Amino acid sequence: MELVEKLAQERRARLAAERLLEQRSRELFAANEKLGLHARSLSDQIVQQRDIAQSAVSEAEHLKQQQSRYIQDLDRAHSHAVMAERRLWDSINTIQDGFAVYDSDLRLVAANGAALRPYDGLPVAPGITYGQQMRLLAEHGRIELAGRSVDDFTEAMMAALDSNPIEPVTLQFSNGTWFRFVNRRARDGDLVSLGINITEQMRIWAAIEAIPDGFVLFDREDRLLTCNQRFRDIFSLASPVIKPGVTFEEILQYGLSKGQFDVEEGREAEWLSERMAQHRAPDGPHEHRLGDGRWIRGQDHPTPDGGRVGLRMDITPQKEAEEALHAAREAAESANRAKSSFLANMSHEIRTPMNGVVGMAELLCDTTLNPEQRLFAETIRSSGEALLVIINDILDYSKIEAERLTLYPEPFDLERTIHEVAMLLQPKARAKGIDLMIDFDMFLPTRFIGDPGRLRQVLTNLVGNAVKFTEKGHVLIRVVGIESEPGRQQLHVTVEDTGIGIAPEHLDHIFGEFNQVESEANRKFEGTGLGLAITRRLIERMDGAVWVDSDPGKGSCFGFRVTLPMAEDAVIPHLPIALRRVLAVDDVFINRTIIERQLAPCGVQVSLCRSGADALDLLSRDSDFDAILTDHTMPEMDGLTLAARIRAMGLTMPIVLLSSNPTLARDGADTFAAILQKPILRSELYRQLQELGGVMPLRVPVAPPVVPSRSMRILTAEDNRTNQLVFQKMVKEVDIELVFANNGREAVELFQSFRPDLIFMDISMPEMDGRDAARAIRALEAGQSHLPIVALTAHAMDGDAEGILAAGIDRYMTKPLRRAAILGVMAEFCPPEARPFHLEEPEAMTGT
Ligand code: ADP
């Protein structure tokens, strides 16, 4: 037992132990399993934690990198900011204008060099107040206080900061510079102060202020930008509105309402629009009158920016002077008119009795007189004529001066006009032994449109002077021309003499009025000193010019230039001259050349000899000439002797004598085919040579004309008995029937009853004057043949001529009457049914 028991026990014990073991194993397993789960969850947790830690680490890494970038950026930004600040201050320091910043307590924070310059040597540093700074400027005399105390100035400067916006302040520093202070509050209460250097502007402005005229500047909207004080003073009534920003129109409107401008009542709107138009489109200076009578001249100009700058000038003194001048001129002109009409009347009054004096003296000379009486009579005549020349000169001059001289252009022959002048002066030249020559350009037409009367006057003056101031040698009139434009010739006429000449210092002076050369050589000559003044004025009226060259002691050359249209009939047909060879003999070189130049273009071969001996010598060798032209007066052998010697050689060719005094050649006249008066008119020379050319016989016998049975009927209307007598005596030897009318009315009656061939009509007559009578006659003869009426007038003033010719008068002659002129007119108008009458050889003319 014991053993079984013991075995059973032991078995039971073993079973129990096994059960316990199994339980414990189970429990261990469960615990193990639990532990495994726990371990797994722990491991999961660890993995998770590790991931989190990992991402935290990389985030930290990233942040660290970012931070270091930020720090770098910050560093860079900082250094940029430092640099920028430095640059900013450097720049601010370089500018001329001052720049300063104050905090809200007006303590200086910073300032540039320019802002601190005025305080040089003064304790100014950041922290100082604006007020203290102003006081320092004032106390140390750095600023012009313009009479203000230091306190006043400082207070004013401080007070200025209180306004909003703060008004700019302009200060003048004692070193002469000007600054404008523009202060602005910043948002945080800081004060930014700019001091702009306006010294240059102030200089310009000071200059603008200093100009004596009003200056004004408007912008492109026509708003006032600025003006000077003078402008405000001129328009003082409008000055309350003259402020920057006001428009030009507003200034005018305000001015108008205050009576600033002299504008008729009711015309204000019109005036305003005119003035505005003028302002917008200025066309030169404008003048207007102010309400107080002052005159203002204004001128506006556009500025490059579209604005307008203007000047206003007070021209009242000039206007007053102008008005005074105008009044003086009116007075002078009326005095001048009075003078002119006085001269016209005086001329009439002087000429009427002079007609008697000169006319009667002329008639007296024709009677039988003893030598002493002849001398007296001729002296009366020549003195009377000289007096008339002076009166004419003075009258002409006053006419030109009164601008009453009118030119009467008409077709005329210039060469003939020159020739006539030369012929008129020929006797004087001949008496002094001077050669008077004309060299008219061969290729120049002779007919032009101009005032022949006035050109004749010019030529008479120049040639007359040349003859007057020349004792020996020659006077040469030379005419050349160029066609300046189609149909117009620019003519150069020169009058050259070999006389006393004019010293260079007198050359300008002689064209002045009443100017004569005062010298020993000149004193013996008469004259008014008006001739050249008139000549110059006449040529200037013809748009030409006069000049003179002279060599004292050797001679002078006066010239003038005029451009004249050619007359339609200007081109003269070239007349054929049938002569082949011509011998020309003249001792004067110029004469020989003129002849050669005139004949060569006609195909004539010209041989020239300077003396009779030369000519005879040539003829002895070669006598094959178709004609000989010889001068009359030559030293050693004259033309008459030469002709006789030629004939003695048995030569029969025609000889033409060129003489300045044909009457002296009467004795030998038979020897000559023709005697031509020097200077020779080209057409006359051609005509003669044509005749010699053999086309016509030398002297063509003309069938005796049928002599009409009645004489020419002449009616002379003249109220003055003396003049009737003079007229009657002048024509007493002529075969005419003469009837006088004592006034215009009688003239009209006699026109009907007497049926004259020609009427001489005085102009000033009682009852009916010559003009009215002429008009009445023209009315009566309407439709019938035209009766020539020639006015005889003592009126020498211009304007008369127009009135006279307008009355239907054909021509007019001024008194005193010249016998030759009267007879010339009568001969010209003698109708074929009346007996022609022969004029006597015109007597030698005396003096001009
Ligand atoms: P007048 O001949 O009546 O004195 P002019 O006006 O014609 O007046 O001339 C003015 C002056 O010019 C003359 O007095 C003379 O001194 C000078 N003069 C004019 N022409 C000539 C000339 N051809 N030669 C020299 N002097 C002359």
mmCIF file of N, CA and C in Angstrom, residues 168-265:
data_model
loop_
_atom_site.group_PDB
_atom_site.id
_atom_site.type_symbol
_atom_site.label_atom_id
_atom_site.label_comp_id
_atom_site.label_asym_id
_atom_site.label_seq_id
_atom_site.Cartn_x
_atom_site.Cartn_y
_atom_site.Cartn_z
ATOM 1 N N PRO A 168 4.519 128.511 -49.837
ATOM 2 C CA PRO A 168 5.973 128.616 -50.010
ATOM 3 C C PRO A 168 6.472 129.998 -49.561
ATOM 4 N N VAL A 169 7.690 130.033 -49.085
ATOM 5 C CA VAL A 169 8.279 131.307 -48.623
ATOM 6 C C VAL A 169 9.551 131.545 -49.430
ATOM 7 N N THR A 170 9.722 132.778 -49.928
ATOM 8 C CA THR A 170 10.938 133.099 -50.687
ATOM 9 C C THR A 170 11.859 133.947 -49.809
ATOM 10 N N LEU A 171 13.102 133.539 -49.694
ATOM 11 C CA LEU A 171 14.043 134.274 -48.836
ATOM 12 C C LEU A 171 15.267 134.667 -49.651
ATOM 13 N N GLN A 172 15.762 135.869 -49.363
ATOM 14 C CA GLN A 172 17.004 136.265 -50.007
ATOM 15 C C GLN A 172 18.118 136.158 -48.984
ATOM 16 N N PHE A 173 19.155 135.431 -49.315
ATOM 17 C CA PHE A 173 20.289 135.294 -48.405
ATOM 18 C C PHE A 173 21.248 136.447 -48.616
ATOM 19 N N SER A 174 22.041 136.715 -47.552
ATOM 20 C CA SER A 174 22.903 137.892 -47.661
ATOM 21 C C SER A 174 24.020 137.695 -48.682
ATOM 22 N N ASN A 175 24.258 136.459 -49.156
ATOM 23 C CA ASN A 175 25.273 136.290 -50.213
ATOM 24 C C ASN A 175 24.671 136.495 -51.608
ATOM 25 N N GLY A 176 23.436 136.961 -51.673
ATOM 26 C CA GLY A 176 22.833 137.306 -52.969
ATOM 27 C C GLY A 176 21.991 136.191 -53.571
ATOM 28 N N THR A 177 22.034 135.015 -52.966
ATOM 29 C CA THR A 177 21.232 133.934 -53.542
ATOM 30 C C THR A 177 19.792 134.028 -53.037
ATOM 31 N N TRP A 178 18.906 133.436 -53.821
ATOM 32 C CA TRP A 178 17.486 133.419 -53.488
ATOM 33 C C TRP A 178 17.032 131.984 -53.363
ATOM 34 N N PHE A 179 16.270 131.691 -52.333
ATOM 35 C CA PHE A 179 15.715 130.337 -52.176
ATOM 36 C C PHE A 179 14.222 130.429 -51.932
ATOM 37 N N ARG A 180 13.539 129.444 -52.517
ATOM 38 C CA ARG A 180 12.112 129.341 -52.228
ATOM 39 C C ARG A 180 11.938 128.085 -51.362
ATOM 40 N N PHE A 181 11.340 128.278 -50.181
ATOM 41 C CA PHE A 181 11.165 127.148 -49.267
ATOM 42 C C PHE A 181 9.780 126.559 -49.421
ATOM 43 N N VAL A 182 9.768 125.291 -49.804
ATOM 44 C CA VAL A 182 8.494 124.591 -49.956
ATOM 45 C C VAL A 182 8.463 123.506 -48.874
ATOM 46 N N ASN A 183 7.575 123.683 -47.897
ATOM 47 C CA ASN A 183 7.502 122.736 -46.777
ATOM 48 C C ASN A 183 6.232 121.901 -46.888
ATOM 49 N N ARG A 184 6.365 120.612 -46.577
ATOM 50 C CA ARG A 184 5.201 119.719 -46.614
ATOM 51 C C ARG A 184 5.198 118.824 -45.373
ATOM 52 N N ARG A 185 3.979 118.590 -44.826
ATOM 53 C CA ARG A 185 3.857 117.657 -43.704
ATOM 54 C C ARG A 185 3.748 116.234 -44.241
ATOM 55 N N ALA A 186 4.514 115.304 -43.653
ATOM 56 C CA ALA A 186 4.355 113.900 -44.033
ATOM 57 C C ALA A 186 3.211 113.317 -43.200
ATOM 58 N N ARG A 187 2.763 112.028 -43.518
ATOM 59 C CA ARG A 187 1.587 111.485 -42.837
ATOM 60 C C ARG A 187 1.817 111.298 -41.330
ATOM 61 N N ASP A 188 3.049 110.925 -40.982
ATOM 62 C CA ASP A 188 3.337 110.691 -39.557
ATOM 63 C C ASP A 188 3.632 111.972 -38.802
ATOM 64 N N GLY A 189 3.436 113.130 -39.484
ATOM 65 C CA GLY A 189 3.629 114.402 -38.791
ATOM 66 C C GLY A 189 5.004 114.997 -39.025
ATOM 67 N N ASP A 190 5.888 114.239 -39.717
ATOM 68 C CA ASP A 190 7.202 114.813 -40.036
ATOM 69 C C ASP A 190 7.041 116.014 -40.957
ATOM 70 N N LEU A 191 8.067 116.855 -40.985
ATOM 71 C CA LEU A 191 8.052 118.006 -41.906
ATOM 72 C C LEU A 191 9.206 117.827 -42.893
ATOM 73 N N VAL A 192 8.839 117.827 -44.171
ATOM 74 C CA VAL A 192 9.890 117.747 -45.186
ATOM 75 C C VAL A 192 10.043 119.147 -45.765
ATOM 76 N N SER A 193 11.273 119.633 -45.776
ATOM 77 C CA SER A 193 11.494 121.015 -46.222
ATOM 78 C C SER A 193 12.425 121.023 -47.431
ATOM 79 N N LEU A 194 11.970 121.685 -48.514
ATOM 80 C CA LEU A 194 12.811 121.824 -49.713
ATOM 81 C C LEU A 194 13.167 123.295 -49.879
ATOM 82 N N GLY A 195 14.439 123.588 -50.036
ATOM 83 C CA GLY A 195 14.848 124.984 -50.306
ATOM 84 C C GLY A 195 15.361 125.031 -51.733
ATOM 85 N N ILE A 196 14.557 125.609 -52.652
ATOM 86 C CA ILE A 196 14.918 125.574 -54.082
ATOM 87 C C ILE A 196 15.665 126.857 -54.442
ATOM 88 N N ASN A 197 16.830 126.643 -55.069
ATOM 89 C CA ASN A 197 17.647 127.806 -55.435
ATOM 90 C C ASN A 197 17.019 128.486 -56.657
ATOM 91 N N ILE A 198 16.478 129.674 -56.459
ATOM 92 C CA ILE A 198 15.804 130.369 -57.578
ATOM 93 C C ILE A 198 16.561 131.652 -57.936
ATOM 94 N N THR A 199 17.880 131.641 -57.663
ATOM 95 C CA THR A 199 18.663 132.862 -57.923
ATOM 96 C C THR A 199 18.574 133.270 -59.402
ATOM 97 N N GLU A 200 18.724 132.240 -60.317
ATOM 98 C CA GLU A 200 18.693 132.556 -61.746
ATOM 99 C C GLU A 200 17.351 133.166 -62.134
ATOM 100 N N GLN A 201 16.273 132.475 -61.685
ATOM 101 C CA GLN A 201 14.936 132.990 -62.006
ATOM 102 C C GLN A 201 14.746 134.398 -61.462
ATOM 103 N N MET A 202 15.281 134.598 -60.244
ATOM 104 C CA MET A 202 15.089 135.915 -59.621
ATOM 105 C C MET A 202 15.824 136.989 -60.416
ATOM 106 N N ARG A 203 16.996 136.597 -60.986
ATOM 107 C CA ARG A 203 17.742 137.566 -61.804
ATOM 108 C C ARG A 203 16.909 137.931 -63.026
ATOM 109 N N ILE A 204 16.387 136.879 -63.674
ATOM 110 C CA ILE A 204 15.581 137.125 -64.881
ATOM 111 C C ILE A 204 14.345 137.937 -64.502
ATOM 112 N N TRP A 205 13.774 137.554 -63.401
ATOM 113 C CA TRP A 205 12.575 138.248 -62.975
ATOM 114 C C TRP A 205 12.872 139.715 -62.654
ATOM 115 N N ALA A 206 14.036 139.923 -61.995
ATOM 116 C CA ALA A 206 14.423 141.302 -61.671
ATOM 117 C C ALA A 206 14.583 142.098 -62.955
ATOM 118 N N ALA A 207 15.146 141.399 -63.984
ATOM 119 C CA ALA A 207 15.314 142.090 -65.263
ATOM 120 C C ALA A 207 13.949 142.406 -65.858
ATOM 121 N N ILE A 208 13.029 141.455 -65.772
ATOM 122 C CA ILE A 208 11.685 141.682 -66.319
ATOM 123 C C ILE A 208 11.007 142.826 -65.563
ATOM 124 N N GLU A 209 11.244 142.854 -64.284
ATOM 125 C CA GLU A 209 10.659 143.947 -63.489
ATOM 126 C C GLU A 209 11.284 145.278 -63.874
ATOM 127 N N ALA A 210 12.574 145.183 -64.277
ATOM 128 C CA ALA A 210 13.281 146.447 -64.558
ATOM 129 C C ALA A 210 12.909 147.027 -65.914
ATOM 130 N N ILE A 211 12.355 146.192 -66.815
ATOM 131 C CA ILE A 211 12.041 146.761 -68.135
ATOM 132 C C ILE A 211 10.907 147.766 -67.992
ATOM 133 N N PRO A 212 11.004 148.823 -68.794
ATOM 134 C CA PRO A 212 10.024 149.887 -68.590
ATOM 135 C C PRO A 212 8.645 149.548 -69.137
ATOM 136 N N ASP A 213 8.510 148.402 -69.807
ATOM 137 C CA ASP A 213 7.225 148.051 -70.399
ATOM 138 C C ASP A 213 6.544 146.960 -69.588
ATOM 139 N N GLY A 214 5.246 146.844 -69.787
ATOM 140 C CA GLY A 214 4.494 145.803 -69.111
ATOM 141 C C GLY A 214 4.808 144.451 -69.742
ATOM 142 N N PHE A 215 5.045 143.461 -68.874
ATOM 143 C CA PHE A 215 5.365 142.122 -69.370
ATOM 144 C C PHE A 215 4.301 141.174 -68.849
ATOM 145 N N VAL A 216 3.809 140.284 -69.712
ATOM 146 C CA VAL A 216 2.768 139.378 -69.262
ATOM 147 C C VAL A 216 2.934 138.023 -69.947
ATOM 148 N N LEU A 217 2.630 136.955 -69.191
ATOM 149 C CA LEU A 217 2.790 135.618 -69.747
ATOM 150 C C LEU A 217 1.531 134.814 -69.449
ATOM 151 N N PHE A 218 0.929 134.260 -70.498
ATOM 152 C CA PHE A 218 -0.269 133.431 -70.340
ATOM 153 C C PHE A 218 0.058 131.992 -70.720
ATOM 154 N N ASP A 219 -0.621 131.038 -70.078
ATOM 155 C CA ASP A 219 -0.371 129.643 -70.439
ATOM 156 C C ASP A 219 -1.233 129.258 -71.636
ATOM 157 N N ARG A 220 -1.182 127.963 -72.001
ATOM 158 C CA ARG A 220 -1.888 127.571 -73.220
ATOM 159 C C ARG A 220 -3.398 127.683 -73.072
ATOM 160 N N GLU A 221 -3.892 127.736 -71.843
ATOM 161 C CA GLU A 221 -5.333 127.936 -71.628
ATOM 162 C C GLU A 221 -5.661 129.420 -71.506
ATOM 163 N N ASP A 222 -4.671 130.237 -71.808
ATOM 164 C CA ASP A 222 -4.851 131.685 -71.745
ATOM 165 C C ASP A 222 -5.002 132.191 -70.306
ATOM 166 N N ARG A 223 -4.432 131.445 -69.377
ATOM 167 C CA ARG A 223 -4.490 131.891 -67.978
ATOM 168 C C ARG A 223 -3.194 132.588 -67.640
ATOM 169 N N LEU A 224 -3.326 133.632 -66.866
ATOM 170 C CA LEU A 224 -2.152 134.432 -66.516
ATOM 171 C C LEU A 224 -1.182 133.596 -65.685
ATOM 172 N N LEU A 225 0.059 133.527 -66.159
ATOM 173 C CA LEU A 225 1.087 132.853 -65.361
ATOM 174 C C LEU A 225 1.796 133.885 -64.507
ATOM 175 N N THR A 226 2.181 134.955 -65.148
ATOM 176 C CA THR A 226 2.876 135.992 -64.407
ATOM 177 C C THR A 226 2.848 137.300 -65.189
ATOM 178 N N CYS A 227 3.100 138.369 -64.491
ATOM 179 C CA CYS A 227 3.237 139.663 -65.159
ATOM 180 C C CYS A 227 4.087 140.538 -64.249
ATOM 181 N N ASN A 228 4.660 141.579 -64.809
ATOM 182 C CA ASN A 228 5.461 142.434 -63.937
ATOM 183 C C ASN A 228 4.606 143.579 -63.376
ATOM 184 N N GLN A 229 5.227 144.334 -62.490
ATOM 185 C CA GLN A 229 4.487 145.403 -61.819
ATOM 186 C C GLN A 229 4.040 146.464 -62.824
ATOM 187 N N ARG A 230 4.919 146.668 -63.847
ATOM 188 C CA ARG A 230 4.607 147.698 -64.843
ATOM 189 C C ARG A 230 3.291 147.358 -65.552
ATOM 190 N N PHE A 231 3.084 146.073 -65.812
ATOM 191 C CA PHE A 231 1.845 145.637 -66.451
ATOM 192 C C PHE A 231 0.660 146.001 -65.552
ATOM 193 N N ARG A 232 0.826 145.742 -64.282
ATOM 194 C CA ARG A 232 -0.263 146.058 -63.340
ATOM 195 C C ARG A 232 -0.493 147.566 -63.289
ATOM 196 N N ASP A 233 0.631 148.331 -63.346
ATOM 197 C CA ASP A 233 0.497 149.796 -63.271
ATOM 198 C C ASP A 233 -0.247 150.325 -64.497
ATOM 199 N N ILE A 234 0.119 149.758 -65.680
ATOM 200 C CA ILE A 234 -0.521 150.257 -66.908
ATOM 201 C C ILE A 234 -2.024 150.006 -66.836
ATOM 202 N N PHE A 235 -2.389 148.787 -66.441
ATOM 203 C CA PHE A 235 -3.816 148.449 -66.376
ATOM 204 C C PHE A 235 -4.265 148.511 -64.919
ATOM 205 N N SER A 236 -4.012 149.658 -64.295
ATOM 206 C CA SER A 236 -4.213 149.757 -62.844
ATOM 207 C C SER A 236 -5.675 149.509 -62.451
ATOM 208 N N LEU A 237 -6.619 149.910 -63.338
ATOM 209 C CA LEU A 237 -8.023 149.724 -62.963
ATOM 210 C C LEU A 237 -8.405 148.246 -62.957
ATOM 211 N N ALA A 238 -7.692 147.456 -63.758
ATOM 212 C CA ALA A 238 -8.003 146.022 -63.814
ATOM 213 C C ALA A 238 -7.121 145.238 -62.852
ATOM 214 N N SER A 239 -6.200 145.931 -62.169
ATOM 215 C CA SER A 239 -5.195 145.210 -61.377
ATOM 216 C C SER A 239 -5.783 144.297 -60.281
ATOM 217 N N PRO A 240 -6.985 144.612 -59.703
ATOM 218 C CA PRO A 240 -7.490 143.681 -58.695
ATOM 219 C C PRO A 240 -7.655 142.251 -59.211
ATOM 220 N N VAL A 241 -7.913 142.090 -60.526
ATOM 221 C CA VAL A 241 -8.080 140.702 -61.008
ATOM 222 C C VAL A 241 -6.806 140.155 -61.636
ATOM 223 N N ILE A 242 -5.797 141.009 -61.754
ATOM 224 C CA ILE A 242 -4.583 140.522 -62.424
ATOM 225 C C ILE A 242 -3.798 139.647 -61.452
ATOM 226 N N LYS A 243 -4.183 138.395 -61.411
ATOM 227 C CA LYS A 243 -3.548 137.423 -60.509
ATOM 228 C C LYS A 243 -3.344 136.148 -61.295
ATOM 229 N N PRO A 244 -2.342 135.346 -60.944
ATOM 230 C CA PRO A 244 -2.139 134.103 -61.672
ATOM 231 C C PRO A 244 -3.427 133.291 -61.742
ATOM 232 N N GLY A 245 -3.715 132.760 -62.903
ATOM 233 C CA GLY A 245 -4.894 131.914 -63.063
ATOM 234 C C GLY A 245 -6.033 132.613 -63.783
ATOM 235 N N VAL A 246 -6.045 133.950 -63.745
ATOM 236 C CA VAL A 246 -7.135 134.680 -64.400
ATOM 237 C C VAL A 246 -6.919 134.615 -65.912
ATOM 238 N N THR A 247 -8.010 134.530 -66.683
ATOM 239 C CA THR A 247 -7.809 134.463 -68.137
ATOM 240 C C THR A 247 -7.688 135.871 -68.703
ATOM 241 N N PHE A 248 -7.132 135.907 -69.903
ATOM 242 C CA PHE A 248 -6.952 137.194 -70.575
ATOM 243 C C PHE A 248 -8.308 137.874 -70.746
ATOM 244 N N GLU A 249 -9.296 137.060 -71.143
ATOM 245 C CA GLU A 249 -10.622 137.618 -71.390
ATOM 246 C C GLU A 249 -11.208 138.211 -70.102
ATOM 247 N N GLU A 250 -10.967 137.516 -68.995
ATOM 248 C CA GLU A 250 -11.508 138.034 -67.726
ATOM 249 C C GLU A 250 -10.873 139.386 -67.365
ATOM 250 N N ILE A 251 -9.573 139.512 -67.665
ATOM 251 C CA ILE A 251 -8.915 140.803 -67.384
ATOM 252 C C ILE A 251 -9.584 141.892 -68.215
ATOM 253 N N LEU A 252 -9.805 141.580 -69.520
ATOM 254 C CA LEU A 252 -10.421 142.573 -70.402
ATOM 255 C C LEU A 252 -11.825 142.916 -69.908
ATOM 256 N N GLN A 253 -12.586 141.875 -69.575
ATOM 257 C CA GLN A 253 -13.970 142.111 -69.134
ATOM 258 C C GLN A 253 -13.996 142.985 -67.884
ATOM 259 N N TYR A 254 -13.139 142.652 -66.956
ATOM 260 C CA TYR A 254 -13.104 143.429 -65.721
ATOM 261 C C TYR A 254 -12.675 144.865 -66.046
ATOM 262 N N GLY A 255 -11.642 144.978 -66.907
ATOM 263 C CA GLY A 255 -11.154 146.299 -67.303
ATOM 264 C C GLY A 255 -12.268 147.116 -67.934
ATOM 265 N N LEU A 256 -13.038 146.462 -68.816
ATOM 266 C CA LEU A 256 -14.146 147.159 -69.488
ATOM 267 C C LEU A 256 -15.150 147.679 -68.457
ATOM 268 N N SER A 257 -15.448 146.816 -67.470
ATOM 269 C CA SER A 257 -16.456 147.231 -66.480
ATOM 270 C C SER A 257 -15.958 148.394 -65.635
ATOM 271 N N LYS A 258 -14.643 148.557 -65.555
ATOM 272 C CA LYS A 258 -14.091 149.644 -64.728
ATOM 273 C C LYS A 258 -13.674 150.855 -65.574
ATOM 274 N N GLY A 259 -13.945 150.783 -66.879
ATOM 275 C CA GLY A 259 -13.591 151.937 -67.734
ATOM 276 C C GLY A 259 -12.102 152.012 -68.007
ATOM 277 N N GLN A 260 -11.449 150.854 -67.975
ATOM 278 C CA GLN A 260 -9.998 150.839 -68.216
ATOM 279 C C GLN A 260 -9.665 151.201 -69.669
ATOM 280 N N PHE A 261 -10.556 150.787 -70.590
ATOM 281 C CA PHE A 261 -10.264 151.004 -72.010
ATOM 282 C C PHE A 261 -11.192 152.064 -72.603
ATOM 283 N N ASP A 262 -10.647 152.732 -73.619
ATOM 284 C CA ASP A 262 -11.425 153.778 -74.262
ATOM 285 C C ASP A 262 -12.313 153.126 -75.325
ATOM 286 N N VAL A 263 -13.505 152.745 -74.885
ATOM 287 C CA VAL A 263 -14.412 152.061 -75.809
ATOM 288 C C VAL A 263 -15.739 152.806 -75.784
ATOM 289 N N GLU A 264 -16.250 153.050 -76.968
ATOM 290 C CA GLU A 264 -17.528 153.752 -77.073
ATOM 291 C C GLU A 264 -18.607 152.946 -76.363
ATOM 292 N N GLU A 265 -19.520 153.643 -75.750
ATOM 293 C CA GLU A 265 -20.558 152.929 -75.036
ATOM 294 C C GLU A 265 -21.387 152.114 -76.017
#
